[in-house]
PDB file of C-alpha atoms in Angstrom:
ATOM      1  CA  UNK L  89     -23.451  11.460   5.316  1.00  0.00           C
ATOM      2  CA  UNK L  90     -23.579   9.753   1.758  1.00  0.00           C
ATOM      3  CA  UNK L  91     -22.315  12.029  -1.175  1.00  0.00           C
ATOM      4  CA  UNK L  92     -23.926  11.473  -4.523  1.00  0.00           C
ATOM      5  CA  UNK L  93     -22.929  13.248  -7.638  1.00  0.00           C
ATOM      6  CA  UNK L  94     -21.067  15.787  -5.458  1.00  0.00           C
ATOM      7  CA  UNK L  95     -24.020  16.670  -3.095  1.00  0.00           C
ATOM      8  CA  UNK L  96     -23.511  17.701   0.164  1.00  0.00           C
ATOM      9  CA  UNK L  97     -25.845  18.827   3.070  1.00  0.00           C
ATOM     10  CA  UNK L  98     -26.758  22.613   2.054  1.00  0.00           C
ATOM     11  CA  UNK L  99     -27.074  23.819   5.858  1.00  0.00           C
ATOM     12  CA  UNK L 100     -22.939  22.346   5.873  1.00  0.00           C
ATOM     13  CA  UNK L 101     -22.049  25.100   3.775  1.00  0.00           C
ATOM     14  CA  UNK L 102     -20.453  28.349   4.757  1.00  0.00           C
ATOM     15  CA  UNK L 103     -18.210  29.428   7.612  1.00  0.00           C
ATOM     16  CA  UNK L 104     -18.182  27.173  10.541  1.00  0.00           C
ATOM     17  CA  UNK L 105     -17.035  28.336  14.043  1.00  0.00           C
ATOM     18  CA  UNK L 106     -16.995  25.978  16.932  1.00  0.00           C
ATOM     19  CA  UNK L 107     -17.556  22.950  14.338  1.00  0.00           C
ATOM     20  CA  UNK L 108     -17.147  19.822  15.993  1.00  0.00           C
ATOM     21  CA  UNK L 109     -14.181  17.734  14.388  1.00  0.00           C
ATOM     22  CA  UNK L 110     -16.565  14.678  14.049  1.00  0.00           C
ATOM     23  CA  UNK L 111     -19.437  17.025  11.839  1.00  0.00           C
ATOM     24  CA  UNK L 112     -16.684  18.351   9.753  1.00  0.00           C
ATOM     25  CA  UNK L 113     -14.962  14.622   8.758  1.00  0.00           C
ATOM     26  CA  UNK L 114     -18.311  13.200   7.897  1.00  0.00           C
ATOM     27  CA  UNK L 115     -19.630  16.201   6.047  1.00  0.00           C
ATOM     28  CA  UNK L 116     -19.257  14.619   2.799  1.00  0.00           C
ATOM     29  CA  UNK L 117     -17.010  17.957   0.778  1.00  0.00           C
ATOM     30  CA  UNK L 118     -13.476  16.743   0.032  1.00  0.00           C
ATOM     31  CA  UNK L 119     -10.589  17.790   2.359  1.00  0.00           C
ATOM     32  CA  UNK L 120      -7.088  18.440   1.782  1.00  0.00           C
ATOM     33  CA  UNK L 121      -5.649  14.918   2.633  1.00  0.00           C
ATOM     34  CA  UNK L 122      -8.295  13.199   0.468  1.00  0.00           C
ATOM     35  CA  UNK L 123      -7.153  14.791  -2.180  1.00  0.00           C
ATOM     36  CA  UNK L 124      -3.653  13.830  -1.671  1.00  0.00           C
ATOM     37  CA  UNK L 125      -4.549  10.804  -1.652  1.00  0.00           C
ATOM     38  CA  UNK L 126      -6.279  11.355  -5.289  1.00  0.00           C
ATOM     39  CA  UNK L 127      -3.695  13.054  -6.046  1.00  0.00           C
ATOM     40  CA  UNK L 128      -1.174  10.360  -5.747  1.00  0.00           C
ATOM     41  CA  UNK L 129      -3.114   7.491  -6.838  1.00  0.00           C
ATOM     42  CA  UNK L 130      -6.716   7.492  -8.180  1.00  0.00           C
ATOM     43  CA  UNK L 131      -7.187   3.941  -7.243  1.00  0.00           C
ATOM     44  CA  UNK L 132      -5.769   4.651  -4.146  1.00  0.00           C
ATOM     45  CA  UNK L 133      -8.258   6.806  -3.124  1.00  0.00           C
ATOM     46  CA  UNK L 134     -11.379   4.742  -4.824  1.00  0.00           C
ATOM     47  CA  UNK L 135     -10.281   1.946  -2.857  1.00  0.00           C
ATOM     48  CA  UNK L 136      -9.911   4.157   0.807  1.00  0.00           C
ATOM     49  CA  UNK L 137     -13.482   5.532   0.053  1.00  0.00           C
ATOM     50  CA  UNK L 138     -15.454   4.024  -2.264  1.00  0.00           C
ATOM     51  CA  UNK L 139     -15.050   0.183  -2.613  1.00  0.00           C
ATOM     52  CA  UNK L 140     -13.208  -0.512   1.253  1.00  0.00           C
ATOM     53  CA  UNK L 141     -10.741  -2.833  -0.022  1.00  0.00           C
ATOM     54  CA  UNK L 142      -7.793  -0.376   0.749  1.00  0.00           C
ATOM     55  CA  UNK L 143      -7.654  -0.236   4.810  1.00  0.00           C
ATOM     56  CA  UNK L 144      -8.201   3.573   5.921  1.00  0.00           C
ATOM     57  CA  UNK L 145      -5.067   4.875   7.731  1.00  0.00           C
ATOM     58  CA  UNK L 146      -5.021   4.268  11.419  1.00  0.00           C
ATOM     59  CA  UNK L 147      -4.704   6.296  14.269  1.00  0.00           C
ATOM     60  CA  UNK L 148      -0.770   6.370  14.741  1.00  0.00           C
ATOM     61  CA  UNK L 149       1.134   7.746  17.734  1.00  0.00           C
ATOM     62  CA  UNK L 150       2.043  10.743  16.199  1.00  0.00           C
ATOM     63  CA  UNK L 151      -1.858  11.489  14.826  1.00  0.00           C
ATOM     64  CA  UNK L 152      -2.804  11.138  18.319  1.00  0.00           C
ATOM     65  CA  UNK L 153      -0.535  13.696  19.624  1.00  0.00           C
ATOM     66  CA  UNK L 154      -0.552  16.084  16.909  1.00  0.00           C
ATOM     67  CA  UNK L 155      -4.434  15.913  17.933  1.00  0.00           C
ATOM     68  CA  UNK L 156      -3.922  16.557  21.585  1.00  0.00           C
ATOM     69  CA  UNK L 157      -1.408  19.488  20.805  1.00  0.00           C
ATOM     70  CA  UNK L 158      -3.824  21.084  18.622  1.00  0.00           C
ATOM     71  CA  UNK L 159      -6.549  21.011  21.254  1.00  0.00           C
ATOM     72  CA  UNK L 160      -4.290  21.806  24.024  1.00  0.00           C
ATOM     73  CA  UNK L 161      -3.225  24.852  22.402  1.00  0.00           C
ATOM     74  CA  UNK L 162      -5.553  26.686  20.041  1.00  0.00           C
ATOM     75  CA  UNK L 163      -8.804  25.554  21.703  1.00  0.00           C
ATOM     76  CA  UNK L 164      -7.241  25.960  24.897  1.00  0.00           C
ATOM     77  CA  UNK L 165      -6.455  23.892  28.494  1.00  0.00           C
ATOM     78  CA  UNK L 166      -9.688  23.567  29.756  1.00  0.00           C
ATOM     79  CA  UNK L 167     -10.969  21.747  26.454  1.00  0.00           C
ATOM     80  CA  UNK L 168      -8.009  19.727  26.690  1.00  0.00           C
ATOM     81  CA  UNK L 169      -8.419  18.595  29.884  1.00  0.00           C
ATOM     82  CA  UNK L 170     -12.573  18.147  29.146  1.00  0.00           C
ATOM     83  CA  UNK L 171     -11.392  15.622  25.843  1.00  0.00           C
ATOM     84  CA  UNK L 172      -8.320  13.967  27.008  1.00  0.00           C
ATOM     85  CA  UNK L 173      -6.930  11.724  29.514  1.00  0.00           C
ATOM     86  CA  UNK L 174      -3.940  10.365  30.513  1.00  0.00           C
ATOM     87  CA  UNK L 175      -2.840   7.573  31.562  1.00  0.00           C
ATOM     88  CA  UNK L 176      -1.236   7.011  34.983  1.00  0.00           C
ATOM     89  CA  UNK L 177       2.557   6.197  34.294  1.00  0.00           C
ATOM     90  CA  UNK L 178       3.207   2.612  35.105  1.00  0.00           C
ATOM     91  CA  UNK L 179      -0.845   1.919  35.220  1.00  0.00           C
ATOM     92  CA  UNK L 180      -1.028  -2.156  34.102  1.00  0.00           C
ATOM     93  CA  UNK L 181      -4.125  -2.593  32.399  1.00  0.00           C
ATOM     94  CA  UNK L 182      -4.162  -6.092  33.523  1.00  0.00           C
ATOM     95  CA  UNK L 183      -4.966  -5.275  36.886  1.00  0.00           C
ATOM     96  CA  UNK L 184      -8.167  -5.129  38.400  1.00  0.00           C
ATOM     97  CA  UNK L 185      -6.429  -0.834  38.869  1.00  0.00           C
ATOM     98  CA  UNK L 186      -5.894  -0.859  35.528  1.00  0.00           C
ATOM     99  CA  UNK L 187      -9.092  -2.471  34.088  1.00  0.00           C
ATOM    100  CA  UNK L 188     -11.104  -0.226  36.320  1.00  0.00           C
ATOM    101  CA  UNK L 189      -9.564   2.965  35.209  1.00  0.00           C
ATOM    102  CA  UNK L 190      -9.976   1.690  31.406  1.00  0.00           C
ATOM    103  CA  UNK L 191     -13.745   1.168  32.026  1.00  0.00           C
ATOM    104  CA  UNK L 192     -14.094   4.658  33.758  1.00  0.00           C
ATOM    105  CA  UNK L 193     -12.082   6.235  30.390  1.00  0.00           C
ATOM    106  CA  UNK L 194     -14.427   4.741  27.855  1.00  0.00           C
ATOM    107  CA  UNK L 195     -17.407   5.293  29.637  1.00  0.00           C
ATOM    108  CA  UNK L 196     -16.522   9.382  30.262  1.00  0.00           C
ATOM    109  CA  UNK L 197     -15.368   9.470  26.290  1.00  0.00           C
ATOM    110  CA  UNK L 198     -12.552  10.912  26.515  1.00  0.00           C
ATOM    111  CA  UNK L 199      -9.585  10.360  24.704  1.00  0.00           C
ATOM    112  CA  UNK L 200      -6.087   8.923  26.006  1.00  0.00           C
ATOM    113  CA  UNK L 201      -2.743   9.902  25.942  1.00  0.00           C
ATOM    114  CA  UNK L 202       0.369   7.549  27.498  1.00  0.00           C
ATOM    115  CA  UNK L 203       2.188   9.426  30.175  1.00  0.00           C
ATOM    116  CA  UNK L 204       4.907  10.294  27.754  1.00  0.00           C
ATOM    117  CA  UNK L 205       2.646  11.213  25.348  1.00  0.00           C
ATOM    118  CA  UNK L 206       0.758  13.658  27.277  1.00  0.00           C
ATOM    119  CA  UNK L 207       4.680  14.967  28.607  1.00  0.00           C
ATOM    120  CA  UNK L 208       5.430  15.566  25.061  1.00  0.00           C
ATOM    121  CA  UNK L 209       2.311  17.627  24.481  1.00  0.00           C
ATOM    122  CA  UNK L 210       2.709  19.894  27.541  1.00  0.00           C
ATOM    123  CA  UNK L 211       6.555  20.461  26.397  1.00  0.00           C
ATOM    124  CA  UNK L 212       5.267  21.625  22.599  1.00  0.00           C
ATOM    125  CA  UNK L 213       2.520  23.652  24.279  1.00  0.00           C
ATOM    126  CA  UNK L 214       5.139  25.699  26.583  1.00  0.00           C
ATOM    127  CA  UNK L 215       6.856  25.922  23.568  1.00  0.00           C
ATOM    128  CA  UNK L 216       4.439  27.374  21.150  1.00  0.00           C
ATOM    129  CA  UNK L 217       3.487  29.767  24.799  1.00  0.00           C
ATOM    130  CA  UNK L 218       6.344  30.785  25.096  1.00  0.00           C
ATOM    131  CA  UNK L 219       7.724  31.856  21.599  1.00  0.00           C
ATOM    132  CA  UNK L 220       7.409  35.193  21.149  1.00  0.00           C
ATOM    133  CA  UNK L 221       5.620  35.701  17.940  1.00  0.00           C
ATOM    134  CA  UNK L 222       3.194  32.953  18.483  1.00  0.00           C
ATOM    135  CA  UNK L 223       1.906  34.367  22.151  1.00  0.00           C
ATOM    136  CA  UNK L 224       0.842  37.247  20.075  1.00  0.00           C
ATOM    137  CA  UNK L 225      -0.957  35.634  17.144  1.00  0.00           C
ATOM    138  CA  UNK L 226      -2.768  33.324  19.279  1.00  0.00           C
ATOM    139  CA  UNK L 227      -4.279  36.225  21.559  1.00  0.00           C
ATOM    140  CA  UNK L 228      -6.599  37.028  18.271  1.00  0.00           C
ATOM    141  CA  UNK L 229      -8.193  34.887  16.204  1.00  0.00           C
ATOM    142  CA  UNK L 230     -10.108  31.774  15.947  1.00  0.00           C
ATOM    143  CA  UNK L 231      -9.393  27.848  16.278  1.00  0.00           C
ATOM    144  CA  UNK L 232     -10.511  25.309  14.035  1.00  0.00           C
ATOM    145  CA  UNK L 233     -12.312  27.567  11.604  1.00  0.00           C
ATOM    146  CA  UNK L 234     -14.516  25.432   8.347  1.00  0.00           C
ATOM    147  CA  UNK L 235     -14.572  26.432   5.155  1.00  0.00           C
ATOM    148  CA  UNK L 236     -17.298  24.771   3.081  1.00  0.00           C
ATOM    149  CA  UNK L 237     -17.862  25.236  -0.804  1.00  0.00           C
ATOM    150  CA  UNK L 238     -19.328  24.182  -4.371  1.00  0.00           C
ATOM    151  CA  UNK L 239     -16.737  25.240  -6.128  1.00  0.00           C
ATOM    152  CA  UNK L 240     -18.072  26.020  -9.743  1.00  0.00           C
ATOM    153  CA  UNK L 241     -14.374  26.107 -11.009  1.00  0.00           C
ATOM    154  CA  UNK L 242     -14.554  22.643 -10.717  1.00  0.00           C
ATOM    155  CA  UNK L 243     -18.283  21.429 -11.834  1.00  0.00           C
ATOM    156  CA  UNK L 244     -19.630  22.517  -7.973  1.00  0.00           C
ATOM    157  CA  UNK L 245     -17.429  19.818  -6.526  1.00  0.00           C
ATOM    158  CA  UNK L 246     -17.805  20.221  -2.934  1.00  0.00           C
ATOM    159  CA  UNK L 247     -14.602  21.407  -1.070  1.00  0.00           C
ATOM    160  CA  UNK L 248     -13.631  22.360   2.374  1.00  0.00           C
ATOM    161  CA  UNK L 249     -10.272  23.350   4.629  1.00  0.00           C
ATOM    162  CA  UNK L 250     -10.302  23.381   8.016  1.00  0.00           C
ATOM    163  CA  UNK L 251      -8.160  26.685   9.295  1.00  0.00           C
ATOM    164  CA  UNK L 252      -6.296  26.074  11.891  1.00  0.00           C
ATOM    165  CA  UNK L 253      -5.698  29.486  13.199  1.00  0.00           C
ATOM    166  CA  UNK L 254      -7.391  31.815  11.936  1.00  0.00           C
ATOM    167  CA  UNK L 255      -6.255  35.460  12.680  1.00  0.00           C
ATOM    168  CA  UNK L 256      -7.110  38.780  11.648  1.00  0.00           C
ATOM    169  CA  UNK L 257     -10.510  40.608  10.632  1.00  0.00           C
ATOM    170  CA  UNK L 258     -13.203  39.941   7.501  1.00  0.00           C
ATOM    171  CA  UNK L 259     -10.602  42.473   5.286  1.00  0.00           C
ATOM    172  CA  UNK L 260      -7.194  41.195   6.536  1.00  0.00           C
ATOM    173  CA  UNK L 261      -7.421  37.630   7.748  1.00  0.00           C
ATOM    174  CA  UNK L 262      -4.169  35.545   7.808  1.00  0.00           C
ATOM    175  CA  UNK L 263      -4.322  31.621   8.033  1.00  0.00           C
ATOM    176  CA  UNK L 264      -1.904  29.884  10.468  1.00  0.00           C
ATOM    177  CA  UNK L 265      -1.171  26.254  10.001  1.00  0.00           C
ATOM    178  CA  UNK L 266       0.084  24.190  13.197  1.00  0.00           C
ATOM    179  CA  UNK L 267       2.577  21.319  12.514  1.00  0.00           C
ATOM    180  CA  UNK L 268       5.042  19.296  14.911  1.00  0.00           C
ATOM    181  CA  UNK L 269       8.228  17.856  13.744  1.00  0.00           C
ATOM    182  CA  UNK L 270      11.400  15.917  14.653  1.00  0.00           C
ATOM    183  CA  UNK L 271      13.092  18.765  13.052  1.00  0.00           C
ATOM    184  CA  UNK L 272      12.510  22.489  12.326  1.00  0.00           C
ATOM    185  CA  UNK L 273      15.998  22.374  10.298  1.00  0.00           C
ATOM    186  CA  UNK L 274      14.552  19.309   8.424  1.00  0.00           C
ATOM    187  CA  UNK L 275      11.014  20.446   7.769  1.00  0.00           C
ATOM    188  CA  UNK L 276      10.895  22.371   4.851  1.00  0.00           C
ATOM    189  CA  UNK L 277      11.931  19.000   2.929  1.00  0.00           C
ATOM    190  CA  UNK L 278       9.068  17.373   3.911  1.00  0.00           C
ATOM    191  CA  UNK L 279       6.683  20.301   2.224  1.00  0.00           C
ATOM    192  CA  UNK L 280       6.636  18.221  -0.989  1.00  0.00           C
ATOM    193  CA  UNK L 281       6.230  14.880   0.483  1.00  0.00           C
ATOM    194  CA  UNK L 282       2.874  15.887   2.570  1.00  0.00           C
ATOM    195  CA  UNK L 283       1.481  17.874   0.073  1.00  0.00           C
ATOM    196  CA  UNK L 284       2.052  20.704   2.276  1.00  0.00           C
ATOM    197  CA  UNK L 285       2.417  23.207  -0.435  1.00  0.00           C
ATOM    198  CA  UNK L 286      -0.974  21.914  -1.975  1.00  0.00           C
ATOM    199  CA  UNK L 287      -2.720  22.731   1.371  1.00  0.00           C
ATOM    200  CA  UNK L 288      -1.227  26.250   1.260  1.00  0.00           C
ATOM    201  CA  UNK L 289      -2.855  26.754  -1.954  1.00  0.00           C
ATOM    202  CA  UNK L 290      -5.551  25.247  -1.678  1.00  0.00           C
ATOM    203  CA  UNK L 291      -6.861  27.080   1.679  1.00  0.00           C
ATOM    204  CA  UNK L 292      -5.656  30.085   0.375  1.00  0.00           C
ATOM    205  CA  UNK L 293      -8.124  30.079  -2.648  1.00  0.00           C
ATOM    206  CA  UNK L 294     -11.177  28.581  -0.738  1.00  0.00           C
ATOM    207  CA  UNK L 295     -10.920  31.404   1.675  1.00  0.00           C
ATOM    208  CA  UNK L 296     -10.009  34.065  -0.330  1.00  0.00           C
ATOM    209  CA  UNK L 297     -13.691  33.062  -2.342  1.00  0.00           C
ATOM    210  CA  UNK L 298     -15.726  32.350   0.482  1.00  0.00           C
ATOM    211  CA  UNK L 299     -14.723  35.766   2.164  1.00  0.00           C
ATOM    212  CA  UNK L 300     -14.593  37.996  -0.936  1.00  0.00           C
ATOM    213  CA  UNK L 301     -10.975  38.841  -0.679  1.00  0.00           C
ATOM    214  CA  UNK L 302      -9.009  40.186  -3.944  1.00  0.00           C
ATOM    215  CA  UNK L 303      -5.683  37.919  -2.826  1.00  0.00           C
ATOM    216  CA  UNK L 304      -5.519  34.490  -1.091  1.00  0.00           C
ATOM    217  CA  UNK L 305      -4.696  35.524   2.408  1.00  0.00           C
ATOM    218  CA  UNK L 306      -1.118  34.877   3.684  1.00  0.00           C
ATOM    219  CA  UNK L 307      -0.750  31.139   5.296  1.00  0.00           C
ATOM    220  CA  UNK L 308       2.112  30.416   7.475  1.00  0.00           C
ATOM    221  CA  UNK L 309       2.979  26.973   9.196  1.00  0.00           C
ATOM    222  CA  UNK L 310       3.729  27.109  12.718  1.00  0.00           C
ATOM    223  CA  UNK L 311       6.719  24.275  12.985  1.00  0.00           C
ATOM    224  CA  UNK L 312       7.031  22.698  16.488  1.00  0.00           C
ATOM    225  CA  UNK L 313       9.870  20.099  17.428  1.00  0.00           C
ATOM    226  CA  UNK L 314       8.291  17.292  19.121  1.00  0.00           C
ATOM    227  CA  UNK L 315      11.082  16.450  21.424  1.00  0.00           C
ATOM    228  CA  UNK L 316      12.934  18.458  23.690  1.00  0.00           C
ATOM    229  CA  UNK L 317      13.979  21.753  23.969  1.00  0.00           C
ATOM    230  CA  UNK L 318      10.868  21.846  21.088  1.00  0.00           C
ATOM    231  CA  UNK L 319      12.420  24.752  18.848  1.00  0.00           C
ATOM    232  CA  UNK L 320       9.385  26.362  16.817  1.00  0.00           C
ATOM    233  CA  UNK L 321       9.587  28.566  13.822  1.00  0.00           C
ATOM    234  CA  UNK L 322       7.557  30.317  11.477  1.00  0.00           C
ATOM    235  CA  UNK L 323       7.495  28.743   7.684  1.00  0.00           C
ATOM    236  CA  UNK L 324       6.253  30.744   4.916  1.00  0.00           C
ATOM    237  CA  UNK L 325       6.560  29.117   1.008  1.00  0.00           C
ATOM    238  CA  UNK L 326       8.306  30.865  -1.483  1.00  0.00           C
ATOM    239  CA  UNK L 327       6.118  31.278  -4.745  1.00  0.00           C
ATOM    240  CA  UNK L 328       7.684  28.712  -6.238  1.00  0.00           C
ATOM    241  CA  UNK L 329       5.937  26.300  -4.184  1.00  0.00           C
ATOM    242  CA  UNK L 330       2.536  27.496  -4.560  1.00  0.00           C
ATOM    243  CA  UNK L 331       2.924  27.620  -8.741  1.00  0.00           C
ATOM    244  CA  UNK L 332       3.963  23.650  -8.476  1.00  0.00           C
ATOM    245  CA  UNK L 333       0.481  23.463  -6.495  1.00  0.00           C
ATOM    246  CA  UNK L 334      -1.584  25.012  -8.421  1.00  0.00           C
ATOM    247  CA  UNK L 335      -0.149  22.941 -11.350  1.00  0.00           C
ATOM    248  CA  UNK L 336      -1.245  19.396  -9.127  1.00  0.00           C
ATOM    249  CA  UNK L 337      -4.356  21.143  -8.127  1.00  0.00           C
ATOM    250  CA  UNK L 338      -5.457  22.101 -11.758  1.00  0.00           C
ATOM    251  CA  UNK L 339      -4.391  18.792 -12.938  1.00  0.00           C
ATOM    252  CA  UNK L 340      -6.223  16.980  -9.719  1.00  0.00           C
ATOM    253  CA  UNK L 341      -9.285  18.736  -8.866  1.00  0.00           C
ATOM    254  CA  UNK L 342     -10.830  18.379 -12.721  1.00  0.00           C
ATOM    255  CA  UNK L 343     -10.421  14.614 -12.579  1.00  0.00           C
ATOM    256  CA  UNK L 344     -11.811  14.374  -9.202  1.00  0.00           C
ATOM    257  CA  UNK L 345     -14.984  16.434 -10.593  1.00  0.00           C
ATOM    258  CA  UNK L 346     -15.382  14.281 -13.238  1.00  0.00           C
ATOM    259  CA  UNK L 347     -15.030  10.915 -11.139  1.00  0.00           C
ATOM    260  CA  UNK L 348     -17.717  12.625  -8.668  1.00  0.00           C
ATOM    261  CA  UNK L 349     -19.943  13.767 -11.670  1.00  0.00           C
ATOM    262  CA  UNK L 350     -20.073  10.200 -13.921  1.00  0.00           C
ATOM    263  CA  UNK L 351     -22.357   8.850 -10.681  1.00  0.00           C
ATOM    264  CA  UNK L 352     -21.694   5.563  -9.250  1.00  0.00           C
ATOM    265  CA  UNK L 353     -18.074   6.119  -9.113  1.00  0.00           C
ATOM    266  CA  UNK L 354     -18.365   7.458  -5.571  1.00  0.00           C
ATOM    267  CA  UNK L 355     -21.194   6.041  -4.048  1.00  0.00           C
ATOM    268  CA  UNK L 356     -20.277   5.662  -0.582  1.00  0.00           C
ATOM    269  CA  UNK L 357     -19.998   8.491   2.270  1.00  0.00           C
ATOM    270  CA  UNK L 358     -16.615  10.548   1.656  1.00  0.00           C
ATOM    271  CA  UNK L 359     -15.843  11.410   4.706  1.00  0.00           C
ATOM    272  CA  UNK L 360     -12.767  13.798   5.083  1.00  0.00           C
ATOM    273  CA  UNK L 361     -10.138  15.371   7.408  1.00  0.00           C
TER     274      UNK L 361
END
């Protein structure tokens, strides 16, 4: 969908259920990691999504697993198993085997996963199962909620957060934020580097307008170690993080607006995560 001047598709707006990952990338608001990238470098981000001449970031290994564990566990096995595959553990693709089972893959759609891969999924799944505190939040809620906006603070600039986890009723909804690591001891340094803190803010304040709340509901990561025995814990940022966000945010998002307001400065489809 092609964004001009900040339009977007009015039937896109509102709170999305069930939205397929595909509708919500190419809706044309402005997700969280676009405006990181923004964020860190305006011609960064023209060149990702305006001009083309910066390559968009590939699919790595750990995109495509962080993927699989998010489908695996909040949308559940059976979706899992209807948009993944794995591939058989030794499985040459030079064979006339292994060519065969490649055709079969892309003509079904589905996605694949290496045989380690999909071992390191399962083992984070388990995990996540089998902690206490998360078995309990996951028995109520919702998976892969959309938020979509014009947010006037900003000249209508069209914005939208995808909730992970979204828990809770209309009055008292919490927001729950799944993220793997190599290290649940090591994780809270990396808040600052992913712009973690800005996505706590951020989500926070779209939801809080969008469902009429007087405070920006709580957000909590759920942290995941990708490797054996996968430890998970619970991550909650102090205040202090959320004031240095709002700070990047109020510096950001008005620059942004402006850039999407002048015309012609973003004149291609902004597709987000």
């Amino acid at each position: 969908m092609i964004l001009i001047n900040g339009s977007v598709d009015p039937g896109l707006l509102g709170v999305k259920f069930h939205e397929p990952a595909q509708v919500y990338h190419d809706s044309g608001a402005i997700g969280n990691s676009k405006l990181n990238d923004f964020i860190r470098c305006e011609e960064l981000f023209r060149g990702r999504y305006v001009t083309g001449k910066i390559p968009r970031q590939e699919e790595t290994e750990a995109l495509r697993i962080g993927s699989a564990l998010h489908c695996y566990r909040l949308d559940g096995p059976a979706r899992y198993r209807n948009d993944w595959t794995v591939k058989p553990e030794g499985m040459d693709g030079r064979t006339k085997e292994g060519k065969d089972w490649k055709r079969a893959v892309e003509a079904s759609g589905k996605k694949v996963l290496g045989f380690d891969e999909a071992r390191q999924v399962r083992g984070m799944a388990l995990a996540l199962r089998q902690h206490r505190a998360v078995r309990q939040i996951l028995r109520q809620g919702s998976p892969e909620v959309s938020f979509r906006m014009l947010a006037k603070r900003w000249g209508n600039l069209p914005l939208q957060v995808r909730v992970d986890w979204l828990y809770g009723d209309a009055k008292a909804p919490m927001i729950y934020d799944l993220k793997k690591t190599t290290s649940v001891d090591k994780w809270p340094q990396s808040v600052l580097t992913y712009g973690y803190h800005r996505q706590a803010a951020l989500y926070g304040w779209v939801v809080r307008q969008m469902m009429d709340l007087p405070e920006p509901p709580p957000f909590t990561f759920i942290v995941v170690e990708d490797e054996a025995p996968h430890r998970v814990q619970l991550f909650e940022l102090h205040d202090d993080y959320l004031a240095l966000a709002w700070q990047e945010l109020d510096d950001g998002l008005p620059r942004l607006a402006t850039r999407v307001k002048e015309g012609g400065w973003i004149r291609d489809a902004l597709q987000t995560r």
